[in-house]
PDB file of C-alpha atoms in Angstrom:
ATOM      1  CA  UNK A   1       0.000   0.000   0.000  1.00 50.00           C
ATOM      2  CA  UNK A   2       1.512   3.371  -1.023  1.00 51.00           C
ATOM      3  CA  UNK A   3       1.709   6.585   1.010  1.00 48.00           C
ATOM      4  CA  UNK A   4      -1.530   8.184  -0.728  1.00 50.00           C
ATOM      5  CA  UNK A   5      -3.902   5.415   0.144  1.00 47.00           C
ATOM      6  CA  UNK A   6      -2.749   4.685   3.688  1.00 46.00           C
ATOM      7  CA  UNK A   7      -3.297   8.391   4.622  1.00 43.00           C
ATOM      8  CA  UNK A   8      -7.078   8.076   2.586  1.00 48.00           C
ATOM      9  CA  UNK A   9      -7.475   4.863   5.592  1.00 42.00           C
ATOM     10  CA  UNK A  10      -6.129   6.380   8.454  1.00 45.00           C
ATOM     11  CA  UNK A  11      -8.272   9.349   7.406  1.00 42.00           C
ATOM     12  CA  UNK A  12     -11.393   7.094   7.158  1.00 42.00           C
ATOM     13  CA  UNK A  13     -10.665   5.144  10.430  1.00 43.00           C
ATOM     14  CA  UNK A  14     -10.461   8.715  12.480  1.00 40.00           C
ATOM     15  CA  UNK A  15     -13.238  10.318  10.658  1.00 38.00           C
ATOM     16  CA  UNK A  16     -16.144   7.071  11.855  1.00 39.00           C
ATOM     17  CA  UNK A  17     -16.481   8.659  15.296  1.00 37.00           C
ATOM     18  CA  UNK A  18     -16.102  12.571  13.885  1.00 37.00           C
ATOM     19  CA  UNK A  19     -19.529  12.305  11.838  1.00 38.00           C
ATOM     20  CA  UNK A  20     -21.770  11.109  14.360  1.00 40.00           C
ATOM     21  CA  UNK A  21     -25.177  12.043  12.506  1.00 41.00           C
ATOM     22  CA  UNK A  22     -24.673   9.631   9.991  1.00 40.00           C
ATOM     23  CA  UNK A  23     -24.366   6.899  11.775  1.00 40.00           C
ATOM     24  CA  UNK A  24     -23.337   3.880   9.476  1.00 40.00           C
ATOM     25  CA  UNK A  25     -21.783   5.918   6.913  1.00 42.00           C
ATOM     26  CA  UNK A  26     -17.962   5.791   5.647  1.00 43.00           C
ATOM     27  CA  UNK A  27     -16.927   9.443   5.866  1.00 49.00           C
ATOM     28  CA  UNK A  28     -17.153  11.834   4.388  1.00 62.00           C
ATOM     29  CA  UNK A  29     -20.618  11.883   3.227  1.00 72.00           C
ATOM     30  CA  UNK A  30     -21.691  14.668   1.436  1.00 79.00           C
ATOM     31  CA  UNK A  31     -24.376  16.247   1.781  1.00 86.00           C
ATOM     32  CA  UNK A  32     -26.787  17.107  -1.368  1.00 86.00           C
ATOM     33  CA  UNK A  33     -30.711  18.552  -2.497  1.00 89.00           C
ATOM     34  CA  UNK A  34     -31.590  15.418  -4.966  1.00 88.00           C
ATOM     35  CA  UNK A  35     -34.292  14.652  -6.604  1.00 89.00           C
ATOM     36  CA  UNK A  36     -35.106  11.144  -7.121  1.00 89.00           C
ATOM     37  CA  UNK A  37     -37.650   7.722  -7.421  1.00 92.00           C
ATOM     38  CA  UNK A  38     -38.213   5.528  -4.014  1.00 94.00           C
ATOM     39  CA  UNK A  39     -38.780   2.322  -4.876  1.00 92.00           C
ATOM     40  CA  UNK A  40     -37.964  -0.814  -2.994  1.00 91.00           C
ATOM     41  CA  UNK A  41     -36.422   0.902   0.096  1.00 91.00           C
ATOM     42  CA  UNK A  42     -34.012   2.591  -1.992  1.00 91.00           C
ATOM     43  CA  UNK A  43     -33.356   6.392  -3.633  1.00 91.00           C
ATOM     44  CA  UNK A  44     -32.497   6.078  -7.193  1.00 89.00           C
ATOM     45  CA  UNK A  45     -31.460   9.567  -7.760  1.00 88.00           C
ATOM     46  CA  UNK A  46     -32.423  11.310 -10.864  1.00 83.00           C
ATOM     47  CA  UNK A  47     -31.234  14.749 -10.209  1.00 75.00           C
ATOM     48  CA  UNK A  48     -28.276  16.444 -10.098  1.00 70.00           C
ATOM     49  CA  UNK A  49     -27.277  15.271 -13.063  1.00 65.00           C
ATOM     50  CA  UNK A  50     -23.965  13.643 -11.731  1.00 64.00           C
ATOM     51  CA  UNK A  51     -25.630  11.039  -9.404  1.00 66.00           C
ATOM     52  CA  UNK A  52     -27.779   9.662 -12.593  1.00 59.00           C
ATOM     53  CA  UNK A  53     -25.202   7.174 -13.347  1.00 58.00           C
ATOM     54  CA  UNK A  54     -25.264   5.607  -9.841  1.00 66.00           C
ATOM     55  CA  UNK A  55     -26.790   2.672  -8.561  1.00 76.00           C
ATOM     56  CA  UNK A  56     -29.564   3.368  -6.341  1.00 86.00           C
ATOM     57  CA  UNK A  57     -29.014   3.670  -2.242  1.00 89.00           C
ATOM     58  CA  UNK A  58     -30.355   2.148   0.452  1.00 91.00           C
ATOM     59  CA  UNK A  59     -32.301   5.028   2.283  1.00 93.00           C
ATOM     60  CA  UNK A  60     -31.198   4.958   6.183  1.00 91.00           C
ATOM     61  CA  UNK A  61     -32.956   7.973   8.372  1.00 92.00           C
ATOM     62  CA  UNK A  62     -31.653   9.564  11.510  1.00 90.00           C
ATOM     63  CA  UNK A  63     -33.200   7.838  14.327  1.00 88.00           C
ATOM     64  CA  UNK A  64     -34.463  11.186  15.573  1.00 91.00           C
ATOM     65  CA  UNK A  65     -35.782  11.901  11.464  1.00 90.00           C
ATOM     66  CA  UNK A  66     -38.275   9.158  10.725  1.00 90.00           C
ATOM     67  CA  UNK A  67     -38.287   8.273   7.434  1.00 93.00           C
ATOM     68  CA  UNK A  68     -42.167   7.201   5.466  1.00 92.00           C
ATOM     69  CA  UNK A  69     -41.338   4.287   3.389  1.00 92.00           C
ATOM     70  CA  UNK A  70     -45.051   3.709   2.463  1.00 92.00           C
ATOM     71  CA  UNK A  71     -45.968   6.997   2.202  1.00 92.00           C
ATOM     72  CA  UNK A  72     -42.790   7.513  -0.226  1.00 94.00           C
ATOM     73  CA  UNK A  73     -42.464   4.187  -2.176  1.00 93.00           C
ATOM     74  CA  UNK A  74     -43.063   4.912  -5.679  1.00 92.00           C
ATOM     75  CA  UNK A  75     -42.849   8.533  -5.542  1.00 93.00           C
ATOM     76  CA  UNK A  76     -40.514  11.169  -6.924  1.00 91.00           C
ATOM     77  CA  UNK A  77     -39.043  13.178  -4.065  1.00 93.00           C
ATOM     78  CA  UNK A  78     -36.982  15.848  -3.171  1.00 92.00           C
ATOM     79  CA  UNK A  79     -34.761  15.598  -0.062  1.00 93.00           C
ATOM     80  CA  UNK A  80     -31.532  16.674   1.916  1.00 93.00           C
ATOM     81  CA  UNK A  81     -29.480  14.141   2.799  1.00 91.00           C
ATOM     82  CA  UNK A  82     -26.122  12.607   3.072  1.00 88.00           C
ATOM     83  CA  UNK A  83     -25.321  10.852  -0.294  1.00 85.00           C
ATOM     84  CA  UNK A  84     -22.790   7.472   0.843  1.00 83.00           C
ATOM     85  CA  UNK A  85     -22.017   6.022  -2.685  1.00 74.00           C
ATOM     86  CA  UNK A  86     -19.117   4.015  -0.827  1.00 70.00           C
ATOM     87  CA  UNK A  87     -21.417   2.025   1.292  1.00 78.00           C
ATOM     88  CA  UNK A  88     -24.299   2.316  -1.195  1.00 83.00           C
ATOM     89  CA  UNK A  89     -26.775   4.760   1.258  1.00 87.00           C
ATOM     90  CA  UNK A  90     -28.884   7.650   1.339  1.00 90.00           C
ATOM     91  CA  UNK A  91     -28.447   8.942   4.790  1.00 91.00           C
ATOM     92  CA  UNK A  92     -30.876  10.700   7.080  1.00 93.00           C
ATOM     93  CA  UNK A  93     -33.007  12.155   4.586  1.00 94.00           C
ATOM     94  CA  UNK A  94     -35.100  15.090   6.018  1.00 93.00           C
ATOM     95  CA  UNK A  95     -37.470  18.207   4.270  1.00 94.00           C
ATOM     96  CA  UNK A  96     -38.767  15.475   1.894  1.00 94.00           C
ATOM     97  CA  UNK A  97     -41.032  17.011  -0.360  1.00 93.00           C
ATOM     98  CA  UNK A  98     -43.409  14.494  -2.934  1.00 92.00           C
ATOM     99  CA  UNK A  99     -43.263  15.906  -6.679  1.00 90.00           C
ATOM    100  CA  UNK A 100     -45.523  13.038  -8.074  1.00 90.00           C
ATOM    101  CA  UNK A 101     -45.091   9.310  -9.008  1.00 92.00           C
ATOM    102  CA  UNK A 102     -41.954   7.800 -10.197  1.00 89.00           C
ATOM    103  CA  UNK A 103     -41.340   8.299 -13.945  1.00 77.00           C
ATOM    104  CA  UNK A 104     -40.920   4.982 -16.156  1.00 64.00           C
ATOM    105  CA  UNK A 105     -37.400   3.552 -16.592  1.00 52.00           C
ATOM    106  CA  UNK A 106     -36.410   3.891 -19.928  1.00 51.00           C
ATOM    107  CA  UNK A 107     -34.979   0.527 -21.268  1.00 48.00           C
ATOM    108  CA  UNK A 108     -31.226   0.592 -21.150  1.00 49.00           C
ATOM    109  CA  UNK A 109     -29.124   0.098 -24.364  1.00 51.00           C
ATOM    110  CA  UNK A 110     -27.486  -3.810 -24.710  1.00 54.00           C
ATOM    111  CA  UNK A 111     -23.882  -3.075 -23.106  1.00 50.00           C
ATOM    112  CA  UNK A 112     -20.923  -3.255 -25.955  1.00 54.00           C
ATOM    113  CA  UNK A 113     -18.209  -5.609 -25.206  1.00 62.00           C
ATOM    114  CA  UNK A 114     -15.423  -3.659 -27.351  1.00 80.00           C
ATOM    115  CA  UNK A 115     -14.592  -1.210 -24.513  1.00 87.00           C
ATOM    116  CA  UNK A 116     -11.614  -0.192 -23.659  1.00 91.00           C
ATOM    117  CA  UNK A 117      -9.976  -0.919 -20.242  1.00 93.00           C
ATOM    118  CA  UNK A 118     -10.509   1.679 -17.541  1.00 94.00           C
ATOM    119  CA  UNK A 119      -8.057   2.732 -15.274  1.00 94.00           C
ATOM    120  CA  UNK A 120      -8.772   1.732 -11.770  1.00 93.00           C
ATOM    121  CA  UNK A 121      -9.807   3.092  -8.737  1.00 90.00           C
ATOM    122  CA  UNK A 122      -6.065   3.084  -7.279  1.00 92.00           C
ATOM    123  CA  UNK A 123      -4.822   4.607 -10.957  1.00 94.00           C
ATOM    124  CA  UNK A 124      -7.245   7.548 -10.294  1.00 93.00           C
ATOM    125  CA  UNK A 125      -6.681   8.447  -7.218  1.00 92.00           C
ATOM    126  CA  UNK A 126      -2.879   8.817  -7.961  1.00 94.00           C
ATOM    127  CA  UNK A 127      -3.319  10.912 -10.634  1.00 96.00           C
ATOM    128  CA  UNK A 128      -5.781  13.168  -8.091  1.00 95.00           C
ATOM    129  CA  UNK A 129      -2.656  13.355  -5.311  1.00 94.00           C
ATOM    130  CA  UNK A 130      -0.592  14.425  -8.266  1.00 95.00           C
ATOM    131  CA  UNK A 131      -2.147  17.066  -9.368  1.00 95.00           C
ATOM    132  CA  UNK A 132      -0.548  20.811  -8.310  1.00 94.00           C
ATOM    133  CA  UNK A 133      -3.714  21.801  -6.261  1.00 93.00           C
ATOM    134  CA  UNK A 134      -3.688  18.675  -4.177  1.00 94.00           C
ATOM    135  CA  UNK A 135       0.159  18.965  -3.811  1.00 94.00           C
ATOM    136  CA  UNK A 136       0.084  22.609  -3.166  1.00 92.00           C
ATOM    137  CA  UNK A 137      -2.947  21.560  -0.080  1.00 91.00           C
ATOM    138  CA  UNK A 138      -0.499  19.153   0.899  1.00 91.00           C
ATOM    139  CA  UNK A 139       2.494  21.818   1.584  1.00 92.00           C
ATOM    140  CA  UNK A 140      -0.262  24.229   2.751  1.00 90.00           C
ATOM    141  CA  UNK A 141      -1.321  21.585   5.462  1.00 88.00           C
ATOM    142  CA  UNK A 142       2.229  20.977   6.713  1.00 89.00           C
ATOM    143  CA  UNK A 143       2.724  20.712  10.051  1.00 84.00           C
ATOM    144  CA  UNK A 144      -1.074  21.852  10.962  1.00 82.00           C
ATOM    145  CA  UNK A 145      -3.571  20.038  12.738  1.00 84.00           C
ATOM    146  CA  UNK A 146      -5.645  19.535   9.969  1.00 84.00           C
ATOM    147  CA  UNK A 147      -4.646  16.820   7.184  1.00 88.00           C
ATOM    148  CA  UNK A 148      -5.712  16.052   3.411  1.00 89.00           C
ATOM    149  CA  UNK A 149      -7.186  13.117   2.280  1.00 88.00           C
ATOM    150  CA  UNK A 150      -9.280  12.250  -0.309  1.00 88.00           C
ATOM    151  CA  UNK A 151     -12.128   9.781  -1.290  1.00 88.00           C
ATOM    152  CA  UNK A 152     -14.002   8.107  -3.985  1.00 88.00           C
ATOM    153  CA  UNK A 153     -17.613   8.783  -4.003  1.00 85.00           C
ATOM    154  CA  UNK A 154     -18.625   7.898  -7.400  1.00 87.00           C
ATOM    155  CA  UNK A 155     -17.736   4.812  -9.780  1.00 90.00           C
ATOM    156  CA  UNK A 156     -17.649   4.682 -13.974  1.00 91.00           C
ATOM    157  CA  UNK A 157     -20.042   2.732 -15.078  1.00 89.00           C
ATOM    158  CA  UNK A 158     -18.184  -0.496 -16.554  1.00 87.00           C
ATOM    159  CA  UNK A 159     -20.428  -0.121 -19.705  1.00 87.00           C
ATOM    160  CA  UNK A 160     -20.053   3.263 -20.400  1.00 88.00           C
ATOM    161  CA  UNK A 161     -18.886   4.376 -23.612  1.00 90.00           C
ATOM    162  CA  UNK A 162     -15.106   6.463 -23.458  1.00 91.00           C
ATOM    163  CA  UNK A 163     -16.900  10.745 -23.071  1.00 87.00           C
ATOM    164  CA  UNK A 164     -20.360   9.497 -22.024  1.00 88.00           C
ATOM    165  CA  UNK A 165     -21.986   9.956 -19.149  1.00 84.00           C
ATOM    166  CA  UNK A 166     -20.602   7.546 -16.723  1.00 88.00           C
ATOM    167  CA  UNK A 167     -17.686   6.937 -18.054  1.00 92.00           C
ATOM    168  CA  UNK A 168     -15.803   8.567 -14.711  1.00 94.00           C
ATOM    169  CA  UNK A 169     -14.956   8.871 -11.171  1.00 93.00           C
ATOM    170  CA  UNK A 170     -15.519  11.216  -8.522  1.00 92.00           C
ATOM    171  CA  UNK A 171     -13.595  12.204  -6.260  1.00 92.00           C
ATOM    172  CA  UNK A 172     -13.770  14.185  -3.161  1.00 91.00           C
ATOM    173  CA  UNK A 173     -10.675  15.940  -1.842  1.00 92.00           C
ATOM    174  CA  UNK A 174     -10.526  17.554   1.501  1.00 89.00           C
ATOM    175  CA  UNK A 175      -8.988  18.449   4.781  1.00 89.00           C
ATOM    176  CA  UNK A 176      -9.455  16.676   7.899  1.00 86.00           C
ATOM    177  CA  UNK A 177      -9.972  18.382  11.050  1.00 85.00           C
ATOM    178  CA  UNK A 178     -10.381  16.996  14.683  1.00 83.00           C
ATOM    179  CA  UNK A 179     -14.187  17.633  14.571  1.00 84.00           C
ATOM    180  CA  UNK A 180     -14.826  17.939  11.511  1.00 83.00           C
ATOM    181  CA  UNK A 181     -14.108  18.123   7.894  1.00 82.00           C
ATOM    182  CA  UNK A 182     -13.809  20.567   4.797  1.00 85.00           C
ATOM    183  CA  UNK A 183     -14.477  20.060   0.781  1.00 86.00           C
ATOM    184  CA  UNK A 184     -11.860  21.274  -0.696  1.00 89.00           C
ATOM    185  CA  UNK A 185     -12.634  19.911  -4.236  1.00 91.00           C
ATOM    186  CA  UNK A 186     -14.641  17.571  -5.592  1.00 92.00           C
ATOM    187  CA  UNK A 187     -13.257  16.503  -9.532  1.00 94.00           C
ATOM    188  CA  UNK A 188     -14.507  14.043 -11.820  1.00 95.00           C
ATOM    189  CA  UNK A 189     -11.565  12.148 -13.380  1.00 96.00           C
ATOM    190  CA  UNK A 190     -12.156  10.385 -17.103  1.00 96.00           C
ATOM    191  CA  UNK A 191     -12.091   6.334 -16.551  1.00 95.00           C
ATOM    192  CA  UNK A 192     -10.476   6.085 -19.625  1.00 96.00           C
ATOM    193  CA  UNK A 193      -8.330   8.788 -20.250  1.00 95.00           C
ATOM    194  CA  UNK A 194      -7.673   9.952 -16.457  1.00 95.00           C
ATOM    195  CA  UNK A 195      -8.391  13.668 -18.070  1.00 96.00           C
ATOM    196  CA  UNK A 196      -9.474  15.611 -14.529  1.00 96.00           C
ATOM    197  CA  UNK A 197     -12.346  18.062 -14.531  1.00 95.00           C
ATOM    198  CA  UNK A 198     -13.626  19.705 -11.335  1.00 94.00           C
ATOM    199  CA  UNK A 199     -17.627  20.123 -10.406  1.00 91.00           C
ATOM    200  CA  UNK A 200     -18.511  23.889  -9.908  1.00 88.00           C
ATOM    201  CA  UNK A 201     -20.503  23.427  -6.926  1.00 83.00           C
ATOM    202  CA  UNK A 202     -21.769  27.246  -7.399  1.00 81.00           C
ATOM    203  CA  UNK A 203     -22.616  26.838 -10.986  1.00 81.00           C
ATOM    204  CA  UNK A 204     -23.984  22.907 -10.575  1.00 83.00           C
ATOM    205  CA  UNK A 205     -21.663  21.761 -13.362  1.00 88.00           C
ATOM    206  CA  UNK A 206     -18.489  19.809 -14.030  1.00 91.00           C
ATOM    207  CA  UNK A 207     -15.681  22.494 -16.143  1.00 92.00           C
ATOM    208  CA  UNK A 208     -12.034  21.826 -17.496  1.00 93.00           C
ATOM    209  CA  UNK A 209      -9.611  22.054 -14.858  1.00 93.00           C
ATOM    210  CA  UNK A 210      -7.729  24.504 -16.960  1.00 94.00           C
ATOM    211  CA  UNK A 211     -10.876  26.869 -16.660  1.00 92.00           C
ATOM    212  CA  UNK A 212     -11.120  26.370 -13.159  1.00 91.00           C
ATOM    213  CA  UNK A 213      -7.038  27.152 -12.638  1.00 91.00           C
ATOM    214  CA  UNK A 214      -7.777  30.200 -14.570  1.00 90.00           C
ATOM    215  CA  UNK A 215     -10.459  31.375 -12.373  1.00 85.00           C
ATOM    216  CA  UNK A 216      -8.756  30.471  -9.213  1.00 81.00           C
ATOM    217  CA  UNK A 217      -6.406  33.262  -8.083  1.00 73.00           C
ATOM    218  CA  UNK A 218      -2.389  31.827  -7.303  1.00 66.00           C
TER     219      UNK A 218
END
């Protein structure tokens, strides 16, 4: 195991008693307005666009924020809560709103077997600690209290064609704190050609990291 992904463990292992309100959850968890279809127990988000590739999550509420499974099953909702791609959960969702009944699932397109080979999950989180923002956090963070470490919250989708939807990971890059911890960045990294783009959180969209460098002052 290499330097990068023991500090992304010893990060995790610290961080399971720092976020106490989602209980269950592999930190960090962020936390998102979504709009999705309950069905089965489980949130298959629809809404921001960046989550529509994911496999749907097992809904888990906050003991102290019940959740109405029979009230919600086979609606469209709108909700706050913690989005846990790692361990496959939608965490204590609260201000649930009901926009109607679920929409009808399109039928998928057969899956092409003449892909090429992704890079792995390990392959793109090297090329995250590599890059001159993460290094620069890294010298920034030296000898603080605070440390960075970074995470995988979203997968490609193994049948995803090469600059299609899906066809990436996510990654969430931030500093960890005794209490608590702090986005940094989240970018979106190609699964086959490990190009990095970063999601505007403002703006709700994913840009070219060279636009983002150029906005961000040195």
């Amino acid at each position: 195991m290499d330097i990068h992904s023991m500090v992304r463990v010893a990060a995790l292992l610290i961080l399971s008693t720092a976020l106490a309100p989602f209980a269950g959850a592999t930190p960090p968890v962020p936390v998102e307005t979504v709009t999705g279809c309950v069905k089965d127990g489980r949130m298959l988000i629809q809404a921001p666009d960046r989550f529509k590739r994911e496999r749907p999550l097992t809904i888990s509420p906050c003991t102290n924020i019940p959740f109405e499974f029979k009230r919600f099953e086979g609606k469209q909702i709108r909700a706050t809560a913690g989005i846990d791609h790692y361990n496959g959960a939608f965490v204590c969702p609260r201000d649930v709103m009901i926009l109607g009944d679920c929409k009808t699932d399109k039928v998928a397109a057969p899956a092409r077997k003449d892909l090429p080979r992704q890079i792995t999950d390990d392959q793109a989180d090297e090329i995250v600690w590599a890059l001159p923002e993460v290094q620069a956090l890294i010298k920034r963070m030296e000898g603080a209290k605070a440390a960075p470490f970074s995470m995988i919250t979203g997968y490609p989708n193994p049948d995803a064609e090469p600059g299609k939807p899906g066809a990436f990971y996510e990654v969430y890059v931030g500093e960890r704190h005794d209490t608590h911890t702090v986005r940094v960045l989240t970018l979106i990294v190609d699964a086959y050609s490990g190009k990095v783009s970063v999601y505007d959180e403002a703006a709700e969209k994913i840009i070219p990291i060279e636009e983002y460098r150029k906005r961000t002052p040195k």
